[in-house]
Amino acid sequence: MPARHRGKRGERVRSALYHTSFTIFVLILAALLMGSAWGLGEQAWRTDHQRRWNLFAMVAAYAGVVIISLFHIGSRLTSVRRSLNTMPKPYMPTKTMDLPKKVANHIATEYSRTAMIAHISQATAGMHEGWGRPKTKWEGIHYRTSILDTLPEMRVLLLGDTPNRPNDLGALIAAASRIDPSHRQGEPSTLELFVASYVDMVQRARYQRAEPTEKEASAVEKVVAFVRNLIAVKRQKAEEARSASGFLSMPTVHTVHEGRVVA
């Protein structure tokens, strides 16, 4: 017989003896206890002058043994329950003191393999192309969607209610040149440069296969904020100019005071 088969057979025999030894010893102790009780009871019954006393003493002794045994078992169960309650919930019996060595080694190996697979499957770089990184202001935001969502606001800021085609982004640059005309012939104004760069980034977000980056999304956000602030400043200046011109164009009221015309 090969040594491998002999080893497996010996392990099976030892495992059977290990698992049945406790039950066998309990049965042996129960048989001895019942036999001793039967012998003592028969001997006490045959003793006529002390029959009742002997039976009482024997019953009391066995009752005491049973009570002490039950108390001991109860205390052990209570201590085990307390130990289990204080044990951490994620605890896994992977030690050789908890399980047979082979079972413990198998559980430890599978646990390590699962933990390694879970670690490899995680996004260790902390980023996904086209999406904001965790724990930043862009977390959970899709850059392409964020860039394209700024178009309606830019149309309102630059074009107002002027009808235009949705895909005609050149109208934004023309509107920027009208709102902020250049002081030098042939050179674009600051607003026109910003809007031109914005249009370029929107075009890339629309048609480019590669996902936009956080840098591009941040640049679009800054351009929109710049245009918003510039339009607000120009509107405020226009209102102040209209107010001043209206005040200067008010008619002069002449009054007569003591024979003199007073303006």
Coordinates of C-alpha atoms in Angstrom, one line a residue:
M1 CA 0.0 0.0 0.0
P2 CA 1.4 3.4 -0.9
A3 CA 2.5 5.7 1.9
R4 CA 0.0 8.3 0.7
H5 CA -3.0 6.0 1.2
R6 CA -1.7 4.8 4.5
G7 CA -1.4 8.4 5.7
K8 CA -4.9 9.2 4.7
R9 CA -6.3 6.1 6.4
G10 CA -4.4 6.9 9.6
E11 CA -5.8 10.4 9.5
R12 CA -9.4 9.1 9.1
V13 CA -8.9 6.7 12.1
R14 CA -7.5 9.4 14.3
S15 CA -10.3 11.8 13.3
A16 CA -13.0 9.1 14.1
L17 CA -11.4 8.4 17.5
Y18 CA -11.1 12.1 18.3
H19 CA -14.8 12.8 17.5
T20 CA -16.2 9.7 19.2
S21 CA -14.0 9.7 22.3
F22 CA -16.0 12.3 24.1
T23 CA -19.3 10.4 23.5
I24 CA -17.7 7.1 24.5
F25 CA -16.4 8.5 27.8
V26 CA -19.7 10.1 28.7
L27 CA -21.5 6.8 28.1
I28 CA -18.9 4.9 30.2
L29 CA -19.3 7.4 33.1
A30 CA -23.1 7.2 32.9
A31 CA -23.0 3.3 33.0
L32 CA -20.6 3.4 36.0
L33 CA -22.8 5.9 37.8
M34 CA -26.0 3.9 37.2
G35 CA -24.2 0.6 38.2
S36 CA -22.9 2.1 41.4
A37 CA -26.3 3.6 42.2
W38 CA -28.0 0.2 41.6
G39 CA -25.5 -1.6 43.8
L40 CA -25.7 0.9 46.6
G41 CA -29.5 1.0 46.5
E42 CA -29.7 -2.8 46.6
Q43 CA -27.3 -2.9 49.6
A44 CA -29.3 -0.2 51.4
W45 CA -32.6 -2.0 50.8
R46 CA -31.2 -5.3 52.3
T47 CA -30.1 -3.6 55.5
D48 CA -33.4 -3.8 57.5
H49 CA -32.6 -1.7 60.6
Q50 CA -31.3 1.3 58.6
R51 CA -33.2 0.8 55.3
R52 CA -34.9 4.2 55.2
W53 CA -31.9 6.1 56.3
N54 CA -29.5 4.5 53.9
L55 CA -31.9 5.1 51.0
F56 CA -32.3 8.7 52.0
A57 CA -28.5 9.2 52.3
M58 CA -27.9 7.6 48.9
V59 CA -30.6 9.6 47.1
A60 CA -29.3 12.8 48.8
A61 CA -25.7 12.1 47.7
Y62 CA -26.7 11.4 44.1
A63 CA -29.0 14.4 44.0
G64 CA -26.1 16.5 45.3
V65 CA -23.9 15.2 42.6
V66 CA -26.5 15.9 39.9
I67 CA -27.1 19.5 41.3
I68 CA -23.4 20.2 41.4
S69 CA -22.9 18.9 37.9
L70 CA -25.8 21.0 36.5
F71 CA -24.4 24.0 38.3
H72 CA -21.0 23.4 36.8
I73 CA -22.4 22.9 33.3
G74 CA -24.5 26.1 33.6
S75 CA -21.5 28.1 34.8
R76 CA -19.4 26.8 31.8
L77 CA -22.2 27.7 29.3
T78 CA -22.5 31.1 30.8
S79 CA -18.7 31.8 30.6
V80 CA -18.7 30.5 27.0
R81 CA -21.6 32.7 26.1
R82 CA -19.9 35.7 27.6
S83 CA -16.7 35.0 25.8
L84 CA -18.6 34.8 22.5
N85 CA -20.4 38.1 23.2
T86 CA -17.1 39.8 23.9
M87 CA -15.5 38.4 20.8
P88 CA -15.4 40.8 17.8
K89 CA -18.1 40.2 15.2
P90 CA -15.7 40.0 12.2
Y91 CA -13.7 37.3 14.1
M92 CA -13.1 34.2 12.0
P93 CA -12.0 30.9 13.6
T94 CA -8.9 30.5 11.5
K95 CA -6.5 29.4 14.2
T96 CA -5.5 25.8 14.8
M97 CA -6.9 26.1 18.4
D98 CA -10.4 26.7 17.0
L99 CA -10.4 24.2 14.1
P100 CA -8.4 21.3 12.8
K101 CA -5.1 22.3 11.2
K102 CA -6.1 21.6 7.6
V103 CA -9.4 23.4 7.9
A104 CA -7.8 26.4 9.5
N105 CA -5.1 26.5 6.8
H106 CA -7.7 26.2 4.0
I107 CA -9.8 29.1 5.5
A108 CA -6.8 31.3 5.9
T109 CA -5.7 30.6 2.3
E110 CA -9.1 31.4 0.9
Y111 CA -9.4 34.5 3.1
S112 CA -6.0 35.8 1.9
R113 CA -6.9 35.1 -1.7
T114 CA -10.2 36.9 -1.5
A115 CA -8.6 39.9 0.3
M116 CA -5.9 40.1 -2.4
I117 CA -8.5 40.0 -5.2
A118 CA -10.6 42.7 -3.5
H119 CA -7.5 44.8 -3.1
I120 CA -6.5 44.4 -6.8
S121 CA -10.0 45.2 -7.9
Q122 CA -10.2 48.5 -6.1
A123 CA -9.4 51.8 -7.9
T124 CA -6.1 52.3 -6.2
A125 CA -5.3 55.4 -8.3
G126 CA -8.4 57.1 -6.9
M127 CA -9.6 58.3 -10.3
H128 CA -11.7 57.3 -13.3
E129 CA -11.2 58.8 -16.7
G130 CA -13.7 61.6 -17.3
W131 CA -14.9 61.7 -13.7
G132 CA -14.0 63.8 -10.7
R133 CA -11.6 62.3 -8.1
P134 CA -12.9 61.3 -4.7
K135 CA -12.7 63.9 -1.8
T136 CA -12.4 66.8 -4.2
K137 CA -15.0 69.4 -5.4
W138 CA -15.4 67.4 -8.6
E139 CA -16.3 64.1 -6.9
G140 CA -19.1 62.3 -8.7
I141 CA -19.1 64.9 -11.5
H142 CA -18.8 63.9 -15.2
Y143 CA -16.5 66.5 -16.8
R144 CA -18.1 66.3 -20.3
T145 CA -21.6 66.8 -18.9
S146 CA -20.4 69.6 -16.7
I147 CA -18.8 71.5 -19.6
L148 CA -21.8 71.1 -21.9
D149 CA -24.2 72.1 -19.2
T150 CA -22.7 75.6 -19.2
L151 CA -23.8 76.4 -22.8
P152 CA -27.4 77.6 -21.9
E153 CA -26.0 80.1 -19.3
M154 CA -23.3 81.4 -21.8
R155 CA -26.0 81.9 -24.5
V156 CA -28.1 83.9 -22.1
L157 CA -25.1 86.0 -21.0
L158 CA -23.8 86.8 -24.4
L159 CA -26.8 86.6 -26.7
G160 CA -29.7 87.4 -24.5
D161 CA -33.0 86.8 -26.3
T162 CA -31.3 86.9 -29.8
P163 CA -32.5 83.9 -31.8
N164 CA -29.6 81.6 -32.9
R165 CA -29.0 78.1 -33.9
P166 CA -28.0 75.7 -30.9
N167 CA -24.9 74.4 -32.8
D168 CA -23.7 77.8 -33.9
L169 CA -21.0 78.6 -31.3
G170 CA -19.4 81.2 -33.5
A171 CA -22.3 83.5 -32.5
L172 CA -20.9 83.6 -29.0
I173 CA -17.5 84.9 -30.2
A174 CA -19.2 87.6 -32.4
A175 CA -21.4 88.6 -29.4
A176 CA -18.3 88.9 -27.2
S177 CA -16.6 91.2 -29.7
R178 CA -19.7 93.4 -29.7
I179 CA -20.0 93.5 -25.9
D180 CA -16.2 94.2 -25.3
P181 CA -14.8 95.7 -28.5
S182 CA -11.0 95.7 -28.9
H183 CA -9.1 99.0 -28.5
R184 CA -6.6 97.9 -31.1
Q185 CA -7.3 97.3 -34.7
G186 CA -7.1 93.6 -35.7
E187 CA -6.5 92.3 -32.1
P188 CA -9.3 90.5 -30.2
S189 CA -10.5 91.8 -26.8
T190 CA -10.0 90.0 -23.5
L191 CA -13.6 88.8 -23.5
E192 CA -13.3 87.6 -27.1
L193 CA -10.2 85.6 -26.2
F194 CA -11.9 84.0 -23.2
V195 CA -15.0 83.1 -25.2
A196 CA -12.9 81.7 -28.1
S197 CA -11.1 79.4 -25.7
Y198 CA -14.4 78.4 -24.1
V199 CA -15.9 77.5 -27.6
D200 CA -12.8 75.4 -28.3
M201 CA -13.2 73.4 -25.1
V202 CA -16.9 72.9 -25.7
Q203 CA -16.2 71.7 -29.2
R204 CA -13.7 69.2 -27.9
A205 CA -16.2 68.0 -25.2
R206 CA -18.8 67.5 -27.9
Y207 CA -16.8 65.6 -30.5
Q208 CA -13.5 64.4 -29.1
R209 CA -13.4 60.7 -28.2
A210 CA -11.0 61.3 -25.2
E211 CA -12.7 62.3 -22.0
P212 CA -12.1 65.9 -20.8
T213 CA -9.8 66.4 -17.9
E214 CA -10.3 68.2 -14.6
K215 CA -8.1 71.0 -15.8
E216 CA -10.4 71.6 -18.8
A217 CA -13.5 71.5 -16.6
S218 CA -12.0 73.9 -14.2
A219 CA -11.0 76.3 -17.0
V220 CA -14.5 76.3 -18.4
E221 CA -15.8 77.1 -14.9
K222 CA -13.4 80.0 -14.6
V223 CA -14.4 81.4 -18.1
V224 CA -18.1 81.2 -17.2
A225 CA -17.4 83.1 -14.0
F226 CA -15.3 85.7 -15.8
V227 CA -18.0 86.3 -18.4
R228 CA -20.7 86.5 -15.8
N229 CA -18.8 89.1 -13.7
L230 CA -17.8 91.1 -16.8
I231 CA -21.4 91.3 -18.1
A232 CA -22.6 92.3 -14.6
V233 CA -20.0 95.1 -14.4
K234 CA -20.8 96.4 -18.0
R235 CA -24.6 96.3 -17.2
Q236 CA -24.0 98.3 -14.0
K237 CA -21.9 100.9 -15.8
A238 CA -24.5 101.2 -18.6
E239 CA -27.2 101.8 -16.0
E240 CA -25.1 104.4 -14.3
A241 CA -24.4 106.1 -17.6
R242 CA -28.1 106.1 -18.5
S243 CA -29.0 107.5 -15.0
A244 CA -26.3 110.3 -15.4
S245 CA -27.5 111.2 -18.9
G246 CA -31.1 111.3 -17.8
F247 CA -30.2 113.6 -15.0
L248 CA -28.3 116.0 -17.3
S249 CA -31.1 116.1 -19.8
M250 CA -33.7 117.2 -17.3
P251 CA -35.4 120.6 -18.3
T252 CA -34.3 123.7 -16.3
V253 CA -37.0 125.2 -14.1
H254 CA -37.0 129.0 -13.9
T255 CA -38.6 130.9 -11.0
V256 CA -39.1 134.6 -10.4
H257 CA -37.7 135.8 -7.1
E258 CA -38.0 139.5 -6.2
G259 CA -38.1 140.6 -9.8
R260 CA -35.2 138.4 -10.8
V261 CA -35.3 135.2 -12.8
V262 CA -33.6 132.4 -10.9
A263 CA -32.8 129.1 -12.5

